[in-house]
GROMACS .gro file of C-alpha atoms in nm:
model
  375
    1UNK     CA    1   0.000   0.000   0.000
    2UNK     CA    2   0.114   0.373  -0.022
    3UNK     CA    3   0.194   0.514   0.264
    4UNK     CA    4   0.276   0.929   0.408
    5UNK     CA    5   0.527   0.887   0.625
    6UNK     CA    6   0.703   1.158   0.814
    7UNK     CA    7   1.059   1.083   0.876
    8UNK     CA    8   1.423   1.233   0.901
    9UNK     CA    9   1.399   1.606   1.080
   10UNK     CA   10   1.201   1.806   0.821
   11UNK     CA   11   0.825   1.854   0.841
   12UNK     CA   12   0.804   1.666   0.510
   13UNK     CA   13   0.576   1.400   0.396
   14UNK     CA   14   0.686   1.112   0.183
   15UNK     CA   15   0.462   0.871  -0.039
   16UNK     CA   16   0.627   0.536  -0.026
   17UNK     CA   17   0.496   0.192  -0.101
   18UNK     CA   18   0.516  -0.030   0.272
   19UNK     CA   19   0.321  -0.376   0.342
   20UNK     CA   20   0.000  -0.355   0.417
   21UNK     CA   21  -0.050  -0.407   0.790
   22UNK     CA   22  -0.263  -0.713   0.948
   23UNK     CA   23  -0.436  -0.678   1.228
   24UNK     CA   24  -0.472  -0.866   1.521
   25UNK     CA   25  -0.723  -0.938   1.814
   26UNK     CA   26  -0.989  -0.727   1.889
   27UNK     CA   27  -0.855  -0.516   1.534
   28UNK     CA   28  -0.970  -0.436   1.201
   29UNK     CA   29  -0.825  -0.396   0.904
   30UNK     CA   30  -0.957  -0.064   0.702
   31UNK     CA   31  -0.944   0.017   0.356
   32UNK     CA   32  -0.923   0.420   0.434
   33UNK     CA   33  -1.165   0.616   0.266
   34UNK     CA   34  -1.068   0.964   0.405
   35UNK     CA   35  -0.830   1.108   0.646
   36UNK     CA   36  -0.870   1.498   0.817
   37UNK     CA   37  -0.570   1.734   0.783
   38UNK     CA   38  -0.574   1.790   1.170
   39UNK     CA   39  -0.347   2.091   1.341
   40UNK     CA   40  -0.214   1.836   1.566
   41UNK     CA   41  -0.074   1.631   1.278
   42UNK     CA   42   0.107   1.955   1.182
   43UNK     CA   43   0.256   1.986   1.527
   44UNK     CA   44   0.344   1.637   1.562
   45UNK     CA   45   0.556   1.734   1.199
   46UNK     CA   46   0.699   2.070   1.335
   47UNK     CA   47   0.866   1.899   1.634
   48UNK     CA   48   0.645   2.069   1.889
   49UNK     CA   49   0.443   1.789   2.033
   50UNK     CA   50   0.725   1.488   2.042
   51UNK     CA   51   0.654   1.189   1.880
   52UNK     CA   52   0.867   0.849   1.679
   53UNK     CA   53   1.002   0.885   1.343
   54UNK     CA   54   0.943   0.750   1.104
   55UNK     CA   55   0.633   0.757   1.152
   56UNK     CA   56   0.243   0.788   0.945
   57UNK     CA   57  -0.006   1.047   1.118
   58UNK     CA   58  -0.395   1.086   1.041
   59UNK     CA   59  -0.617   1.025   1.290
   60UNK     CA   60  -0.948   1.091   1.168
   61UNK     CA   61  -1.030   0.815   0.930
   62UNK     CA   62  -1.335   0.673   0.755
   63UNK     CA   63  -1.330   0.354   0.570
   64UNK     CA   64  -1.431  -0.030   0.535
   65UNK     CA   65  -1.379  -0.345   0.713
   66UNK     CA   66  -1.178  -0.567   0.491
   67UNK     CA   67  -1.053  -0.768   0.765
   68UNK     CA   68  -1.140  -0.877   1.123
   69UNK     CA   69  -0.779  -1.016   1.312
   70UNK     CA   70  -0.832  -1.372   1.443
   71UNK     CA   71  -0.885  -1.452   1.770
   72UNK     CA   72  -1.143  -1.164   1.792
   73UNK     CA   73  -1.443  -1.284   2.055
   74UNK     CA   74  -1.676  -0.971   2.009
   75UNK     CA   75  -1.653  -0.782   1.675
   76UNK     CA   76  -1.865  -0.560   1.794
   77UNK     CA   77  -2.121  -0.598   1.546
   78UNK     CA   78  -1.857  -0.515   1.260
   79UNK     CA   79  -1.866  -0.730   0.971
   80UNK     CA   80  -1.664  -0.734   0.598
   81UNK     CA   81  -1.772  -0.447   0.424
   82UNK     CA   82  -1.903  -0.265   0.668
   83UNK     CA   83  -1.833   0.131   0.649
   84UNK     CA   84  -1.729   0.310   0.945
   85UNK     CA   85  -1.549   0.618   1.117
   86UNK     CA   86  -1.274   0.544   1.413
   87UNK     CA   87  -1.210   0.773   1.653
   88UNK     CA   88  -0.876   0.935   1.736
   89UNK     CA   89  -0.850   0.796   2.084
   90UNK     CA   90  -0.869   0.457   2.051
   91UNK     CA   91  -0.948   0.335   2.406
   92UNK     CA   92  -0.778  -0.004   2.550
   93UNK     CA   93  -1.144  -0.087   2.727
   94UNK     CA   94  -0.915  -0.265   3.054
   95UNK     CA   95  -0.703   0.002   3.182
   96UNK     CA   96  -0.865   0.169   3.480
   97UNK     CA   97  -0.966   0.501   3.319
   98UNK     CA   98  -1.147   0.305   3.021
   99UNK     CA   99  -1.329   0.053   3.307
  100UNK     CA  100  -1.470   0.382   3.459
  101UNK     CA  101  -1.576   0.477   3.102
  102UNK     CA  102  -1.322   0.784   3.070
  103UNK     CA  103  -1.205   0.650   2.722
  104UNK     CA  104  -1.049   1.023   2.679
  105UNK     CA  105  -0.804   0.924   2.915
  106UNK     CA  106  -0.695   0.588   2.845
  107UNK     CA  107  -0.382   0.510   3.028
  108UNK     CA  108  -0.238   0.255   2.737
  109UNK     CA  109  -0.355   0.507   2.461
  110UNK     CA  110  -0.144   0.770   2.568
  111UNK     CA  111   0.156   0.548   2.702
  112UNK     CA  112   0.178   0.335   2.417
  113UNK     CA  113  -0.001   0.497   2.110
  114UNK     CA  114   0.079   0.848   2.176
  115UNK     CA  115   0.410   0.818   2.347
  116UNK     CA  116   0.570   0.506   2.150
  117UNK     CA  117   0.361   0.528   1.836
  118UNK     CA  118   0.249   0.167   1.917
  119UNK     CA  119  -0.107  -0.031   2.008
  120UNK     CA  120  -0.151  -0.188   2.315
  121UNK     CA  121   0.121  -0.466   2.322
  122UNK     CA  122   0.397  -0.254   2.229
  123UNK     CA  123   0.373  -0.346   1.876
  124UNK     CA  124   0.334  -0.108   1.526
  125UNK     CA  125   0.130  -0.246   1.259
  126UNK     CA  126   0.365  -0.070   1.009
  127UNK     CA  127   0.693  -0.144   0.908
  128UNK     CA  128   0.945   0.078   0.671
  129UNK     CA  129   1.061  -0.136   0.324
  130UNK     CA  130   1.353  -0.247   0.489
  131UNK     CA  131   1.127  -0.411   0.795
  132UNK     CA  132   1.234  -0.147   1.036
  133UNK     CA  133   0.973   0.037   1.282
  134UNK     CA  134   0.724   0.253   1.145
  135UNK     CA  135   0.545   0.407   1.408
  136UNK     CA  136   0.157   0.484   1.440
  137UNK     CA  137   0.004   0.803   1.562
  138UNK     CA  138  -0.376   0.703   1.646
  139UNK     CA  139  -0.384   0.451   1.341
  140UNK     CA  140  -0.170   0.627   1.099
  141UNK     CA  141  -0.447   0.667   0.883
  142UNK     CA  142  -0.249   0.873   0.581
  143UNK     CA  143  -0.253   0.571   0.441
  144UNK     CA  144  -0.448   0.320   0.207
  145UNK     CA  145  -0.493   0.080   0.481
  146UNK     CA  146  -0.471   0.151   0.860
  147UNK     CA  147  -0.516  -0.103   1.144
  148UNK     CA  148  -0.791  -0.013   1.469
  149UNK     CA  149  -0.875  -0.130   1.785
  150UNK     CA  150  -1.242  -0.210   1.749
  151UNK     CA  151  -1.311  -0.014   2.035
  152UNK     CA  152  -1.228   0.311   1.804
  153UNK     CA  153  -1.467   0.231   1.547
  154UNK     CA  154  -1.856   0.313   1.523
  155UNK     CA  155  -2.067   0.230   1.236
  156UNK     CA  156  -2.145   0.496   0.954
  157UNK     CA  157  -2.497   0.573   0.870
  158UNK     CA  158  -2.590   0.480   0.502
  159UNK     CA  159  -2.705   0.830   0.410
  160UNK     CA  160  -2.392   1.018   0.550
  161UNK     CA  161  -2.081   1.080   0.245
  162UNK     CA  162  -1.796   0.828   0.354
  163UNK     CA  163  -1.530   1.110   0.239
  164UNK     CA  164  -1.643   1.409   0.443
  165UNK     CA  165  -1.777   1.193   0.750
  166UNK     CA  166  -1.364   1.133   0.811
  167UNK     CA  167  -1.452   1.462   1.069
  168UNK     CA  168  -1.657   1.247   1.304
  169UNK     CA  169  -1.356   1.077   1.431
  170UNK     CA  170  -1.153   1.425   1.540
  171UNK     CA  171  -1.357   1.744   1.494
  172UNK     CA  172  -1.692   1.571   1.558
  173UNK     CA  173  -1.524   1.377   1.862
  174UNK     CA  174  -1.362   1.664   2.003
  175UNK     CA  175  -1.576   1.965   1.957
  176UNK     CA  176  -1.862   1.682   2.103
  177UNK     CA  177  -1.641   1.609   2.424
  178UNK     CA  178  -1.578   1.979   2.463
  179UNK     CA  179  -1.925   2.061   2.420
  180UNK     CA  180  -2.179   1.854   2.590
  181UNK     CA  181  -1.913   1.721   2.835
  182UNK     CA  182  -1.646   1.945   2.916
  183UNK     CA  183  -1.870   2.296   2.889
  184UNK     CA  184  -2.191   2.114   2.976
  185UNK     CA  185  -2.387   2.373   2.752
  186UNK     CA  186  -2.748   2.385   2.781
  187UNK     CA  187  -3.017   2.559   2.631
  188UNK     CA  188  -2.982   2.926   2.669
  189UNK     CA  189  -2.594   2.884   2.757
  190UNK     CA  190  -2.376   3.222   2.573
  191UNK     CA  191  -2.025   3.078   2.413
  192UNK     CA  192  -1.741   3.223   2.307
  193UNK     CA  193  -1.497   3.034   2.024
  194UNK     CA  194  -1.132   3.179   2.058
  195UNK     CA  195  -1.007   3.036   1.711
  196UNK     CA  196  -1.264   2.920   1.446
  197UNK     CA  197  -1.033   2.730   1.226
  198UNK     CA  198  -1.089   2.333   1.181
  199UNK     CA  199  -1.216   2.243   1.525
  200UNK     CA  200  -1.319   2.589   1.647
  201UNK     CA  201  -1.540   2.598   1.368
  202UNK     CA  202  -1.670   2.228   1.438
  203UNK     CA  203  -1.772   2.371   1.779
  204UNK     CA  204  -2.055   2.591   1.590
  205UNK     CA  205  -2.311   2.341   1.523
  206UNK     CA  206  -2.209   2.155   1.809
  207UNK     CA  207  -2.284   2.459   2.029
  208UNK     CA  208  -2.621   2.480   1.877
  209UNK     CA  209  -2.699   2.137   1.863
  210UNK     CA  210  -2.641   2.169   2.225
  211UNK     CA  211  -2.889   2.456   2.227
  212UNK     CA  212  -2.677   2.768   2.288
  213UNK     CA  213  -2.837   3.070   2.189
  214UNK     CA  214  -2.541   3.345   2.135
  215UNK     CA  215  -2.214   3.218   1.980
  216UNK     CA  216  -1.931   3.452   1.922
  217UNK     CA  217  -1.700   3.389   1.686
  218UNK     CA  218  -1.363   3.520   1.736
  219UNK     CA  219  -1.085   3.499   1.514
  220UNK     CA  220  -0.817   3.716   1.276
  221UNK     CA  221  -0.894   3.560   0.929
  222UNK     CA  222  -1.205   3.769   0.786
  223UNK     CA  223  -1.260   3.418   0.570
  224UNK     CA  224  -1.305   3.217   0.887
  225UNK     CA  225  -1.525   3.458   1.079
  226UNK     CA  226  -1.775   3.464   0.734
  227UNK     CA  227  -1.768   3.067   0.767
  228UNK     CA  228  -1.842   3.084   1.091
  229UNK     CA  229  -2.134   3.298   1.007
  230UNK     CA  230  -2.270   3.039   0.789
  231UNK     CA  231  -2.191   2.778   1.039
  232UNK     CA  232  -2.437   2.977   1.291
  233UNK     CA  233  -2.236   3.198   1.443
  234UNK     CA  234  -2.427   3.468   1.574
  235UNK     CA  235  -2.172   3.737   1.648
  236UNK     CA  236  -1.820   3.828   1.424
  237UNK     CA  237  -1.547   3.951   1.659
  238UNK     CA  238  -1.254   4.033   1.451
  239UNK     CA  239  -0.918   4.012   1.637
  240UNK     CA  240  -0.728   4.242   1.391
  241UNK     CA  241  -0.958   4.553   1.425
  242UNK     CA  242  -1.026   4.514   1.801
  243UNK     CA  243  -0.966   4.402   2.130
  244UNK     CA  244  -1.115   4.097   2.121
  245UNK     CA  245  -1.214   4.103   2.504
  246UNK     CA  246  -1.393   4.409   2.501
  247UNK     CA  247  -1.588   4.320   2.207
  248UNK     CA  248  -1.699   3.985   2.335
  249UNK     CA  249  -1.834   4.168   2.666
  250UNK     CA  250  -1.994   4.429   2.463
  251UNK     CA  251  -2.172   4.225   2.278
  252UNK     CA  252  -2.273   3.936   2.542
  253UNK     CA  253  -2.176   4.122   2.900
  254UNK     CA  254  -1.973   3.786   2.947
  255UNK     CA  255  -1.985   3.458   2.804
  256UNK     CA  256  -2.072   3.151   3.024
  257UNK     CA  257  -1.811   2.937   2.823
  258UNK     CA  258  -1.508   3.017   2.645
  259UNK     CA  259  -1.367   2.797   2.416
  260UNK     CA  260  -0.977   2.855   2.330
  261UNK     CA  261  -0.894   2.666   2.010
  262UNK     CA  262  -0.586   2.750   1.944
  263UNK     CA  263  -0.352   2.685   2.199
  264UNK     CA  264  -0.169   2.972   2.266
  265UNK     CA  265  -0.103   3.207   2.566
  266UNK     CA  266  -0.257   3.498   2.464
  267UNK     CA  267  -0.552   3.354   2.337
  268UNK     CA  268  -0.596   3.170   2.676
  269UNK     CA  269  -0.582   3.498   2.875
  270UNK     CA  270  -0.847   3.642   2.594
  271UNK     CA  271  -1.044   3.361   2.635
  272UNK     CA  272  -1.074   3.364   3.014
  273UNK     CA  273  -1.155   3.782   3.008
  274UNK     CA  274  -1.439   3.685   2.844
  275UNK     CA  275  -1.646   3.482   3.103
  276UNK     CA  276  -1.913   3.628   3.292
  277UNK     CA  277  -1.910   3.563   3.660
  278UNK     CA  278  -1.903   3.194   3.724
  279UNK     CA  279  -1.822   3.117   3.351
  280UNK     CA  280  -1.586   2.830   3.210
  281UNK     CA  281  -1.305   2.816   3.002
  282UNK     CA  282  -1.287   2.501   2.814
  283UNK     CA  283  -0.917   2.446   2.663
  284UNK     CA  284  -0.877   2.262   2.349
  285UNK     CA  285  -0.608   2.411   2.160
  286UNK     CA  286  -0.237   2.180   2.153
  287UNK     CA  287   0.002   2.403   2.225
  288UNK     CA  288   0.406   2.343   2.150
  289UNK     CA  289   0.563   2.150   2.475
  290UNK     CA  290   0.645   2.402   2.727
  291UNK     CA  291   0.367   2.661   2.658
  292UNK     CA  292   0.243   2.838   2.973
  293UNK     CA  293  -0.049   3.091   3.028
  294UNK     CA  294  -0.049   3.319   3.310
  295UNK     CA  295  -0.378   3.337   3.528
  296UNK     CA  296  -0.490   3.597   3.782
  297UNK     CA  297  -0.578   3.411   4.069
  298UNK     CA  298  -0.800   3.692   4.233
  299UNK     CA  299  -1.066   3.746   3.938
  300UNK     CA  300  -1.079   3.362   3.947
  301UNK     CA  301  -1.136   3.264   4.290
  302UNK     CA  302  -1.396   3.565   4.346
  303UNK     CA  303  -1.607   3.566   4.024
  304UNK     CA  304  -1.603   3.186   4.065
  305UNK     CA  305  -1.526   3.079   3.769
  306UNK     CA  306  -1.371   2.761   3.617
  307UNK     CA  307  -1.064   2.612   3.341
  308UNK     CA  308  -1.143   2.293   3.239
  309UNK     CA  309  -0.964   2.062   2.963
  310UNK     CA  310  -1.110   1.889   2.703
  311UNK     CA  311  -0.911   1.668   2.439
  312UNK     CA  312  -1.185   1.489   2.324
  313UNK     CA  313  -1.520   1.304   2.362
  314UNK     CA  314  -1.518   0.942   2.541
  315UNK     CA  315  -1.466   0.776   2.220
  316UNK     CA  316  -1.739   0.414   2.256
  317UNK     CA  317  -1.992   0.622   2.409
  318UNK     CA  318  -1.980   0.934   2.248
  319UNK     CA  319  -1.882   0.879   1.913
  320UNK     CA  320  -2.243   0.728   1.815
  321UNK     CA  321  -2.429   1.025   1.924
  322UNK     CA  322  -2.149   1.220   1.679
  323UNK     CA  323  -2.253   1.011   1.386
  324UNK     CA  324  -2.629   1.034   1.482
  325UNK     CA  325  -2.591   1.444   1.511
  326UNK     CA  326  -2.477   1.415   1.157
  327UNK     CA  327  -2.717   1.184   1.002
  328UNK     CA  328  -2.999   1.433   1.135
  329UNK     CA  329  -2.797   1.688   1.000
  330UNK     CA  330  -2.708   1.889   1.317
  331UNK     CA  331  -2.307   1.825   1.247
  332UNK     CA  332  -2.281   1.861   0.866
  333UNK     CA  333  -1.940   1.750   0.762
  334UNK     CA  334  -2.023   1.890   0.404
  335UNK     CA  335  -2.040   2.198   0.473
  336UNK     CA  336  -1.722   2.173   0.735
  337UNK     CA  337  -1.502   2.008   0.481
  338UNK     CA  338  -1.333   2.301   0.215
  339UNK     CA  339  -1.079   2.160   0.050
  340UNK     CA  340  -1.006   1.840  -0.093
  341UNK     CA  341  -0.628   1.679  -0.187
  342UNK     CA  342  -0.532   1.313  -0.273
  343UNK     CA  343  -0.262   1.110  -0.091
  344UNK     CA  344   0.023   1.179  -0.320
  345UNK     CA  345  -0.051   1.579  -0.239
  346UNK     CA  346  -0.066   1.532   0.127
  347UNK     CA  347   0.280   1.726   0.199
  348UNK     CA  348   0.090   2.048   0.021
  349UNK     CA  349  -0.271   2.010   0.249
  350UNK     CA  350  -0.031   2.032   0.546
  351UNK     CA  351   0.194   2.353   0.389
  352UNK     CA  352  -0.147   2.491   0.335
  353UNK     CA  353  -0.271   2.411   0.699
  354UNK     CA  354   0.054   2.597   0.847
  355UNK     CA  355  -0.007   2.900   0.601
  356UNK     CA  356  -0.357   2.952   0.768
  357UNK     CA  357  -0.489   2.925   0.427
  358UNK     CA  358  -0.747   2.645   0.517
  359UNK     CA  359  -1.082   2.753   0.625
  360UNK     CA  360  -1.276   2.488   0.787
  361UNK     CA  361  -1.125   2.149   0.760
  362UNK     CA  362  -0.952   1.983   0.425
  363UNK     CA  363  -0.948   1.610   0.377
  364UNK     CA  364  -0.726   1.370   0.202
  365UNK     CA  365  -0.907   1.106  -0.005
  366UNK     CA  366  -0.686   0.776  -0.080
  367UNK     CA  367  -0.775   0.618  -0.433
  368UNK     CA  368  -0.500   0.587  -0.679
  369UNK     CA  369  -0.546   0.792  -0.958
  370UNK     CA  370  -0.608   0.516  -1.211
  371UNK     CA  371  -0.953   0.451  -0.999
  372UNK     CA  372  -1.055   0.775  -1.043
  373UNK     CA  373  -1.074   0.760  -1.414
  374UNK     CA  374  -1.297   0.457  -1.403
  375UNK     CA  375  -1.520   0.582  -1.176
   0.00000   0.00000   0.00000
């Protein structure tokens, strides 16, 4: 199969034909569909979040079951053929943090997928050419075949588009988690979004799925604040003609949540001006190891107000409800999705991602160019 793999020191991305993987128990074999271009890929390629090389990213993947590994006791419904959408965190289901259903936090996830680039027994699924490692970030789905745990993967509905619902697994999961979880908006609830780029903009219709009545859009890019317009934003702040602080509490007197999307100090201490008394900031921005934010301890304490982190939904609970938003159209991943590249152009979706140039999300769609001229 052909493969994007990220390797040597450059941010690069390299096409090269490796074996397809197998998978084992409790695994599945996709044919990938789709893969996101996610900002965390980019930072995992810039050298500010640490991570193997070589090594394939994409984590947020639809595709089809071509194979279920042996010795597999409960595939979960799946069968051959079946088209589905796995999740970015791909929860073990035994650690402790998975047995008290916080798949978000899965202690083998993180130690082995995110630190090592492997699954749960210390193994990749890839190998380089030569048979050396190739390591995995989520499933390394920049790729035309990825291995997942079944626990990652949820059934697609039939009248969803396979290419665009690649979202659900990422953006969907994540702006979900940070939404209904994390902020706990209700009907009513007044947001803020700090950073409406590919998962700030997600947050839109998950904010008014969840039934909040103002959202304020905040960013720098005049072409993301009009998309978030469209989205259902309900208030433009633009960070380049004013301070975005005193806009927001102009406009709303205070926000009861504050999402900051972006992952950067300033943004953070933005963010958290903007709460009403007892409001909530809800962090979901990666920043580069090492980034701090200051916070005034006073204001905090006596307007009672809270910082919570969110890095995603709990993946076998909430990633149903995602796909279920989305089939009755509350999370439309057609409209999300802007831009559209093939495999063998996946170093250019990523230069064009660090540019800023990307307004919503892009995807990368994995069928040799051959099958596109039969079909």
């Amino acid at each position: 199969m052909r493969a994007a793999i990220l390797e040597g020191d450059s941010p690069t991305l390299t096409v090269r034909e490796i074996a397809t993987p197998r998978p084992g128990p409790d695994e599945v074999l996709l044919e990938v569909i789709a893969c996101g271009v996610c900002h965390t890929d980019l930072h995992v390629m810039k050298g500010e979040v640490a991570f193997p090389r070589p090594a394939v990213l994409g984590h947020e993947v639809s595709g089809r079951v071509v194979a279920i590994g042996g010795g597999t006791e409960d595939p979960n419904g799946l069968a051959i053929g079946d088209t589905v959408v796995a999740g970015f965190i791909m929860p073990c289901r035994s650690c402790r943090q998975c047995r008290r259903g916080r798949d978000d936090l899965c202690i083998e996830f993180f130690g082995q997928n995110r630190l090592k680039g492997t699954l749960f027994d210390g193994r990749s699924r890839l190998s380089m050419p030569d048979g050396s490692f190739l390591a995995m970030y989520s499933m390394g789905g920049l790729a035309e075949y990825c291995v997942v745990p079944i626990s990652a993967l949820t059934h697609l509905p039939d009248t969803l588009d396979p290419e665009t619902s690649c979202l659900l697994g990422c953006a969907g999961l994540t702006s979900y988690g940070a939404v209904f979880r994390a902020a706990e908006v209700e009907p009513g609830t007044t947001v803020a979004i700090v950073g409406v780029g590919g998962v700030g903009s997600s947050l839109i219709p998950m904010a008014r799925a969840a039934g909040a009545t103002t959202i304020v859009a905040v960013d720098i890019a005049a072409d993301k604040l009009e998309a978030a317009r469209e989205l259902g934003a309900t208030v433009l702040v633009d960070a380049r003609a004013e301070d975005p602080v005193a806009a927001v509490r102009a406009a709303t007197g205070g926000v009861d949540v504050a999402f900051e999307a972006l992952g950067r100090a300033q943004t953070f201490g933005q963010a958290l001006g903007m709460l009403a008394e007892g409001g909530r900031l809800v962090a979901i921005g990666i920043a580069p190891a090492g980034t701090t934010a200051e916070v005034e301890i006073t204001p905090l304490v006596r307007r009672g107000q809270q910082i919570v982190g969110s890095f995603g939904g709990r993946t076998r609970h909430d990633l149903p409800i995602v796909a279920s938003l989305a089939a009755q159209g509350a999370y439309d991943t057609e409209r999300l999705v802007t831009r559209r590249y093939r495999l063998e152009d996946a170093n250019a979706a990523y230069a064009a991602l660090a540019r800023g140039e990307i307004t919503g999300r892009a995807i990368i769609t994995t069928r040799r160019e051959a099958e596109r001229e039969t079909t």
